[in-house]
């Protein structure tokens, strides 16, 4: 199957700082990437969908100015959590799919802890 | 009404038994369906895809699709403790829609 990587796998930051998470498709061109957040013992929550070269589409209730998404190439999307607060601590997972594909392939996730 | 519904469980089965996981969906236009497995603290992993009515087998896993009744199921034969995880059902349109997941516990 297709491989998606995420970096970093874990990050701890102080309240008020910003954190950037990278998502890369390693062996295919990802025309669409998705960002999810998952709190402990809860379901995946879609945050936003991004298509290469265009602005991300955010789900209702997700602040676009707080969660900045960039999908500048067919293999890389980034999520920047700006002015992070402890309530932003969560497991952030990206997924990617290629043109014409229905399957999404998930990255390994990034565990963010804001102190 | 959620577009993809799953029983949250937990579903508990003894080792060696068949685990049956079920899912219903509301969008009759959905054509593709996927089962993902998610271990605690890890991201989801695609384990099965099914596109047409009937059964699709892959090792110990069998996916079943019934478009008339709008349900998808996953059977796991000879369940092992290592199968203990949350199983996510999803249907595909422009994007995947996930059910809430069913937690499976296989007891030795």
PDB file of C-alpha atoms in Angstrom:
ATOM      1  CA  UNK A   1       0.000   0.000   0.000  1.00  0.00           C
ATOM      2  CA  UNK A   2       0.892   3.644  -0.254  1.00  0.00           C
ATOM      3  CA  UNK A   3       3.090   5.180   2.432  1.00  0.00           C
ATOM      4  CA  UNK A   4       2.409   8.409   4.253  1.00  0.00           C
ATOM      5  CA  UNK A   5       4.820   9.835   6.784  1.00  0.00           C
ATOM      6  CA  UNK A   6       4.356  12.458   9.474  1.00  0.00           C
ATOM      7  CA  UNK A   7       6.892  14.495  11.345  1.00  0.00           C
ATOM      8  CA  UNK A   8       7.351  14.886  14.219  1.00  0.00           C
ATOM      9  CA  UNK A   9       5.793  11.832  15.841  1.00  0.00           C
ATOM     10  CA  UNK A  10       5.670  13.565  19.210  1.00  0.00           C
ATOM     11  CA  UNK A  11       6.026  17.187  20.204  1.00  0.00           C
ATOM     12  CA  UNK A  12       5.777  19.029  23.470  1.00  0.00           C
ATOM     13  CA  UNK A  13       5.455  22.767  23.371  1.00  0.00           C
ATOM     14  CA  UNK A  14       4.674  25.598  25.721  1.00  0.00           C
ATOM     15  CA  UNK A  15       1.366  27.376  25.735  1.00  0.00           C
ATOM     16  CA  UNK A  16       1.331  30.278  23.287  1.00  0.00           C
ATOM     17  CA  UNK A  17       3.866  28.862  20.881  1.00  0.00           C
ATOM     18  CA  UNK A  18       3.239  27.487  17.396  1.00  0.00           C
ATOM     19  CA  UNK A  19       3.877  23.979  16.162  1.00  0.00           C
ATOM     20  CA  UNK A  20       4.204  22.756  12.582  1.00  0.00           C
ATOM     21  CA  UNK A  21       3.395  19.186  11.603  1.00  0.00           C
ATOM     22  CA  UNK A  22       4.429  17.801   8.221  1.00  0.00           C
ATOM     23  CA  UNK A  23       2.634  15.126   6.243  1.00  0.00           C
ATOM     24  CA  UNK A  24       4.309  13.546   3.233  1.00  0.00           C
ATOM     25  CA  UNK A  25       3.183  10.986   0.687  1.00  0.00           C
ATOM     26  CA  UNK A  26       6.327   8.990  -0.046  1.00  0.00           C
ATOM     27  CA  UNK A  27       5.443   6.902  -3.068  1.00  0.00           C
ATOM     28  CA  UNK A  28       2.458   8.539  -4.717  1.00  0.00           C
ATOM     29  CA  UNK A  29       1.154  11.950  -5.590  1.00  0.00           C
ATOM     30  CA  UNK A  30      -1.438  13.068  -3.082  1.00  0.00           C
ATOM     31  CA  UNK A  31      -3.869  15.406  -4.768  1.00  0.00           C
ATOM     32  CA  UNK A  32      -5.934  15.548  -1.593  1.00  0.00           C
ATOM     33  CA  UNK A  33      -4.802  15.431   2.002  1.00  0.00           C
ATOM     34  CA  UNK A  34      -6.904  15.342   5.116  1.00  0.00           C
ATOM     35  CA  UNK A  35      -6.160  16.380   8.664  1.00  0.00           C
ATOM     36  CA  UNK A  36      -7.831  14.668  11.594  1.00  0.00           C
ATOM     37  CA  UNK A  37      -7.708  15.120  15.329  1.00  0.00           C
ATOM     38  CA  UNK A  38      -8.428  12.398  17.834  1.00  0.00           C
ATOM     39  CA  UNK A  39      -8.854  12.828  21.556  1.00  0.00           C
ATOM     40  CA  UNK A  40      -8.355   9.826  23.860  1.00  0.00           C
ATOM     41  CA  UNK A  41     -11.035   7.154  23.485  1.00  0.00           C
ATOM     42  CA  UNK A  42     -12.892   9.235  20.907  1.00  0.00           C
ATOM     43  CA  UNK A  43     -13.491   8.910  17.178  1.00  0.00           C
ATOM     44  CA  UNK A  44     -11.482  10.522  14.427  1.00  0.00           C
ATOM     45  CA  UNK A  45     -12.622  14.078  13.804  1.00  0.00           C
ATOM     46  CA  UNK A  46     -11.983  15.545  10.387  1.00  0.00           C
ATOM     47  CA  UNK A  47     -10.526  19.027  10.703  1.00  0.00           C
ATOM     48  CA  UNK A  48      -9.915  20.027   7.110  1.00  0.00           C
ATOM     49  CA  UNK A  49      -9.441  18.845   3.559  1.00  0.00           C
ATOM     50  CA  UNK A  50      -6.768  20.301   1.337  1.00  0.00           C
ATOM     51  CA  UNK A  51      -6.236  19.980  -2.367  1.00  0.00           C
ATOM     52  CA  UNK A  52      -2.827  20.691  -3.806  1.00  0.00           C
ATOM     53  CA  UNK A  53      -2.483  24.318  -4.760  1.00  0.00           C
ATOM     54  CA  UNK A  54      -5.738  25.545  -3.278  1.00  0.00           C
ATOM     55  CA  UNK A  55      -7.012  26.714   0.087  1.00  0.00           C
ATOM     56  CA  UNK A  56      -8.049  24.132   2.608  1.00  0.00           C
ATOM     57  CA  UNK A  57     -11.703  23.490   3.378  1.00  0.00           C
ATOM     58  CA  UNK A  58     -12.296  23.473   7.121  1.00  0.00           C
ATOM     59  CA  UNK A  59     -14.976  21.551   8.942  1.00  0.00           C
ATOM     60  CA  UNK A  60     -17.509  23.447  10.991  1.00  0.00           C
ATOM     61  CA  UNK A  61     -16.110  24.536  14.324  1.00  0.00           C
ATOM     62  CA  UNK A  62     -12.449  24.361  13.269  1.00  0.00           C
ATOM     63  CA  UNK A  63     -10.737  27.739  13.375  1.00  0.00           C
ATOM     64  CA  UNK A  64      -8.857  28.292  10.150  1.00  0.00           C
ATOM     65  CA  UNK A  65      -6.730  31.056  11.657  1.00  0.00           C
ATOM     66  CA  UNK A  66      -5.603  28.760  14.428  1.00  0.00           C
ATOM     67  CA  UNK A  67      -4.975  25.662  12.341  1.00  0.00           C
ATOM     68  CA  UNK A  68      -3.090  26.795   9.261  1.00  0.00           C
ATOM     69  CA  UNK A  69      -2.901  24.261   6.471  1.00  0.00           C
ATOM     70  CA  UNK A  70      -0.630  24.461   3.480  1.00  0.00           C
ATOM     71  CA  UNK A  71      -0.607  21.936   0.628  1.00  0.00           C
ATOM     72  CA  UNK A  72       1.966  23.457  -1.678  1.00  0.00           C
ATOM     73  CA  UNK A  73       3.056  20.292  -3.466  1.00  0.00           C
ATOM     74  CA  UNK A  74       1.677  16.899  -4.424  1.00  0.00           C
ATOM     75  CA  UNK A  75       3.678  15.213  -1.705  1.00  0.00           C
ATOM     76  CA  UNK A  76       3.615  17.617   1.227  1.00  0.00           C
ATOM     77  CA  UNK A  77       1.005  19.205   3.427  1.00  0.00           C
ATOM     78  CA  UNK A  78       1.652  21.034   6.676  1.00  0.00           C
ATOM     79  CA  UNK A  79      -0.554  21.824   9.637  1.00  0.00           C
ATOM     80  CA  UNK A  80       0.529  24.659  11.911  1.00  0.00           C
ATOM     81  CA  UNK A  81      -1.148  24.965  15.278  1.00  0.00           C
ATOM     82  CA  UNK A  82      -0.765  28.630  16.177  1.00  0.00           C
ATOM     83  CA  UNK A  83      -0.749  29.961  19.719  1.00  0.00           C
ATOM     84  CA  UNK A  84      -1.232  26.481  21.084  1.00  0.00           C
ATOM     85  CA  UNK A  85      -3.097  25.941  24.337  1.00  0.00           C
ATOM     86  CA  UNK A  86      -3.375  22.858  26.558  1.00  0.00           C
ATOM     87  CA  UNK A  87      -6.795  22.054  25.081  1.00  0.00           C
ATOM     88  CA  UNK A  88      -5.090  21.635  21.696  1.00  0.00           C
ATOM     89  CA  UNK A  89      -3.215  18.641  23.086  1.00  0.00           C
ATOM     90  CA  UNK A  90      -4.337  15.734  20.943  1.00  0.00           C
ATOM     91  CA  UNK A  91      -3.339  13.128  18.391  1.00  0.00           C
ATOM     92  CA  UNK A  92      -3.167  14.734  14.939  1.00  0.00           C
ATOM     93  CA  UNK A  93      -3.331  12.387  11.973  1.00  0.00           C
ATOM     94  CA  UNK A  94      -3.057  13.171   8.291  1.00  0.00           C
ATOM     95  CA  UNK A  95      -4.208  11.030   5.410  1.00  0.00           C
ATOM     96  CA  UNK A  96      -3.730  11.282   1.688  1.00  0.00           C
ATOM     97  CA  UNK A  97      -5.257  10.017  -1.497  1.00  0.00           C
ATOM     98  CA  UNK A  98      -4.289  10.231  -5.129  1.00  0.00           C
ATOM     99  CA  UNK A  99      -6.307  11.344  -8.132  1.00  0.00           C
ATOM    100  CA  UNK A 100      -9.143   8.967  -8.851  1.00  0.00           C
ATOM    101  CA  UNK A 101      -8.468   6.909  -5.733  1.00  0.00           C
ATOM    102  CA  UNK A 102     -11.061   6.295  -3.082  1.00  0.00           C
ATOM    103  CA  UNK A 103      -8.764   4.847  -0.446  1.00  0.00           C
ATOM    104  CA  UNK A 104      -7.118   7.142   2.028  1.00  0.00           C
ATOM    105  CA  UNK A 105      -3.783   6.219   3.516  1.00  0.00           C
ATOM    106  CA  UNK A 106      -2.992   7.470   6.965  1.00  0.00           C
ATOM    107  CA  UNK A 107       0.222   8.800   8.387  1.00  0.00           C
ATOM    108  CA  UNK A 108       1.397   7.466  11.746  1.00  0.00           C
ATOM    109  CA  UNK A 109       0.122  10.500  13.616  1.00  0.00           C
ATOM    110  CA  UNK A 110       1.650  13.251  15.735  1.00  0.00           C
ATOM    111  CA  UNK A 111       0.999  13.421  19.438  1.00  0.00           C
ATOM    112  CA  UNK A 112       0.955  17.052  20.545  1.00  0.00           C
ATOM    113  CA  UNK A 113       1.208  17.991  24.197  1.00  0.00           C
ATOM    114  CA  UNK A 114       0.890  21.647  25.137  1.00  0.00           C
ATOM    115  CA  UNK A 115       2.112  22.503  28.620  1.00  0.00           C
TER     116      UNK A 115
ATOM    117  CA  UNK B   1     -28.504  10.768  11.432  1.00  0.00           C
ATOM    118  CA  UNK B   2     -24.876   9.878  10.911  1.00  0.00           C
ATOM    119  CA  UNK B   3     -23.966   8.782   7.424  1.00  0.00           C
ATOM    120  CA  UNK B   4     -22.091   5.706   8.632  1.00  0.00           C
ATOM    121  CA  UNK B   5     -23.229   3.933  11.773  1.00  0.00           C
ATOM    122  CA  UNK B   6     -21.413   1.347  13.822  1.00  0.00           C
ATOM    123  CA  UNK B   7     -22.036  -0.191  17.209  1.00  0.00           C
ATOM    124  CA  UNK B   8     -19.325   1.211  19.454  1.00  0.00           C
ATOM    125  CA  UNK B   9     -18.990  -2.041  21.396  1.00  0.00           C
ATOM    126  CA  UNK B  10     -16.940  -3.346  22.963  1.00  0.00           C
ATOM    127  CA  UNK B  11     -17.502  -6.600  21.158  1.00  0.00           C
ATOM    128  CA  UNK B  12     -15.884  -9.364  23.139  1.00  0.00           C
ATOM    129  CA  UNK B  13     -15.117 -12.740  21.551  1.00  0.00           C
ATOM    130  CA  UNK B  14     -13.010 -15.663  22.732  1.00  0.00           C
ATOM    131  CA  UNK B  15      -9.805 -16.521  20.928  1.00  0.00           C
ATOM    132  CA  UNK B  16     -10.456 -18.703  17.908  1.00  0.00           C
ATOM    133  CA  UNK B  17     -14.044 -17.535  17.429  1.00  0.00           C
ATOM    134  CA  UNK B  18     -15.466 -15.531  14.530  1.00  0.00           C
ATOM    135  CA  UNK B  19     -15.820 -11.818  15.187  1.00  0.00           C
ATOM    136  CA  UNK B  20     -18.579 -10.111  13.225  1.00  0.00           C
ATOM    137  CA  UNK B  21     -18.475  -6.355  12.845  1.00  0.00           C
ATOM    138  CA  UNK B  22     -21.363  -4.517  11.241  1.00  0.00           C
ATOM    139  CA  UNK B  23     -21.896  -1.135   9.679  1.00  0.00           C
ATOM    140  CA  UNK B  24     -24.794   0.644   7.986  1.00  0.00           C
ATOM    141  CA  UNK B  25     -24.649   3.641   5.709  1.00  0.00           C
ATOM    142  CA  UNK B  26     -27.208   6.147   4.542  1.00  0.00           C
ATOM    143  CA  UNK B  27     -25.864   7.392   1.219  1.00  0.00           C
ATOM    144  CA  UNK B  28     -27.209   5.093  -1.493  1.00  0.00           C
ATOM    145  CA  UNK B  29     -24.745   6.668  -3.912  1.00  0.00           C
ATOM    146  CA  UNK B  30     -21.737   5.288  -2.043  1.00  0.00           C
ATOM    147  CA  UNK B  31     -19.838   2.844  -4.195  1.00  0.00           C
ATOM    148  CA  UNK B  32     -16.713   2.029  -2.232  1.00  0.00           C
ATOM    149  CA  UNK B  33     -16.335   0.803   1.298  1.00  0.00           C
ATOM    150  CA  UNK B  34     -13.342   0.309   3.487  1.00  0.00           C
ATOM    151  CA  UNK B  35     -12.466  -1.224   6.805  1.00  0.00           C
ATOM    152  CA  UNK B  36      -9.662   0.282   8.836  1.00  0.00           C
ATOM    153  CA  UNK B  37      -8.106  -1.145  11.975  1.00  0.00           C
ATOM    154  CA  UNK B  38      -6.833   1.213  14.653  1.00  0.00           C
ATOM    155  CA  UNK B  39      -4.777   0.006  17.559  1.00  0.00           C
ATOM    156  CA  UNK B  40      -4.805   2.126  20.688  1.00  0.00           C
ATOM    157  CA  UNK B  41      -2.497   5.109  20.288  1.00  0.00           C
ATOM    158  CA  UNK B  42      -1.869   4.406  16.609  1.00  0.00           C
ATOM    159  CA  UNK B  43      -3.318   5.721  13.372  1.00  0.00           C
ATOM    160  CA  UNK B  44      -5.827   3.739  11.257  1.00  0.00           C
ATOM    161  CA  UNK B  45      -4.557   1.087   8.871  1.00  0.00           C
ATOM    162  CA  UNK B  46      -6.493   0.026   5.784  1.00  0.00           C
ATOM    163  CA  UNK B  47      -7.266  -3.697   5.952  1.00  0.00           C
ATOM    164  CA  UNK B  48     -10.083  -4.318   3.461  1.00  0.00           C
ATOM    165  CA  UNK B  49     -11.841  -2.606   0.605  1.00  0.00           C
ATOM    166  CA  UNK B  50     -15.016  -3.753  -1.126  1.00  0.00           C
ATOM    167  CA  UNK B  51     -16.779  -2.283  -4.109  1.00  0.00           C
ATOM    168  CA  UNK B  52     -19.418  -4.768  -5.251  1.00  0.00           C
ATOM    169  CA  UNK B  53     -22.170  -6.783  -3.610  1.00  0.00           C
ATOM    170  CA  UNK B  54     -21.169 -10.059  -2.057  1.00  0.00           C
ATOM    171  CA  UNK B  55     -18.175 -11.303  -0.159  1.00  0.00           C
ATOM    172  CA  UNK B  56     -14.507 -10.527  -0.474  1.00  0.00           C
ATOM    173  CA  UNK B  57     -12.009 -12.685   1.368  1.00  0.00           C
ATOM    174  CA  UNK B  58      -8.442 -11.892   2.332  1.00  0.00           C
ATOM    175  CA  UNK B  59      -6.828 -14.343   4.700  1.00  0.00           C
ATOM    176  CA  UNK B  60      -8.815 -14.453   7.923  1.00  0.00           C
ATOM    177  CA  UNK B  61     -10.834 -11.405   6.913  1.00  0.00           C
ATOM    178  CA  UNK B  62     -14.048 -11.388   4.879  1.00  0.00           C
ATOM    179  CA  UNK B  63     -15.835  -8.188   3.940  1.00  0.00           C
ATOM    180  CA  UNK B  64     -19.481  -8.395   2.961  1.00  0.00           C
ATOM    181  CA  UNK B  65     -21.455  -5.730   1.136  1.00  0.00           C
ATOM    182  CA  UNK B  66     -25.206  -5.546   0.628  1.00  0.00           C
ATOM    183  CA  UNK B  67     -26.103  -2.374  -1.213  1.00  0.00           C
ATOM    184  CA  UNK B  68     -29.841  -3.070  -1.188  1.00  0.00           C
ATOM    185  CA  UNK B  69     -29.841  -3.191   2.603  1.00  0.00           C
ATOM    186  CA  UNK B  70     -27.059  -0.610   2.896  1.00  0.00           C
ATOM    187  CA  UNK B  71     -24.842  -2.558   5.182  1.00  0.00           C
ATOM    188  CA  UNK B  72     -21.245  -3.636   5.235  1.00  0.00           C
ATOM    189  CA  UNK B  73     -19.745  -6.205   7.533  1.00  0.00           C
ATOM    190  CA  UNK B  74     -16.350  -7.569   8.415  1.00  0.00           C
ATOM    191  CA  UNK B  75     -15.845 -11.110   9.605  1.00  0.00           C
ATOM    192  CA  UNK B  76     -12.633 -12.115  11.317  1.00  0.00           C
ATOM    193  CA  UNK B  77     -12.141 -15.864  11.508  1.00  0.00           C
ATOM    194  CA  UNK B  78      -9.979 -17.555  14.125  1.00  0.00           C
ATOM    195  CA  UNK B  79      -9.809 -14.318  16.109  1.00  0.00           C
ATOM    196  CA  UNK B  80      -6.530 -13.664  17.874  1.00  0.00           C
ATOM    197  CA  UNK B  81      -5.746 -11.387  20.822  1.00  0.00           C
ATOM    198  CA  UNK B  82      -3.687  -9.318  18.369  1.00  0.00           C
ATOM    199  CA  UNK B  83      -6.934  -8.522  16.528  1.00  0.00           C
ATOM    200  CA  UNK B  84      -8.073  -6.506  19.546  1.00  0.00           C
ATOM    201  CA  UNK B  85      -8.456  -2.997  18.190  1.00  0.00           C
ATOM    202  CA  UNK B  86     -11.044  -0.498  17.025  1.00  0.00           C
ATOM    203  CA  UNK B  87     -12.412  -1.202  13.569  1.00  0.00           C
ATOM    204  CA  UNK B  88     -13.583   1.743  11.492  1.00  0.00           C
ATOM    205  CA  UNK B  89     -16.042   1.338   8.655  1.00  0.00           C
ATOM    206  CA  UNK B  90     -16.029   3.974   5.951  1.00  0.00           C
ATOM    207  CA  UNK B  91     -17.832   4.776   2.741  1.00  0.00           C
ATOM    208  CA  UNK B  92     -16.292   6.757  -0.063  1.00  0.00           C
ATOM    209  CA  UNK B  93     -17.674   9.568  -2.064  1.00  0.00           C
ATOM    210  CA  UNK B  94     -15.529  12.625  -2.629  1.00  0.00           C
ATOM    211  CA  UNK B  95     -14.070  11.879   0.743  1.00  0.00           C
ATOM    212  CA  UNK B  96     -14.261   9.097   3.231  1.00  0.00           C
ATOM    213  CA  UNK B  97     -17.000   9.159   5.818  1.00  0.00           C
ATOM    214  CA  UNK B  98     -16.110   7.179   8.908  1.00  0.00           C
ATOM    215  CA  UNK B  99     -18.281   5.439  11.406  1.00  0.00           C
ATOM    216  CA  UNK B 100     -17.439   5.888  15.066  1.00  0.00           C
ATOM    217  CA  UNK B 101     -15.696   2.534  15.194  1.00  0.00           C
ATOM    218  CA  UNK B 102     -16.343  -0.741  16.981  1.00  0.00           C
ATOM    219  CA  UNK B 103     -13.949  -1.799  19.691  1.00  0.00           C
ATOM    220  CA  UNK B 104     -13.142  -5.493  19.445  1.00  0.00           C
ATOM    221  CA  UNK B 105     -11.684  -7.428  22.349  1.00  0.00           C
ATOM    222  CA  UNK B 106     -10.416 -10.951  21.743  1.00  0.00           C
ATOM    223  CA  UNK B 107      -9.909 -12.789  25.011  1.00  0.00           C
ATOM    224  CA  UNK B 108      -7.341 -15.587  25.301  1.00  0.00           C
TER     225      UNK B 108
END
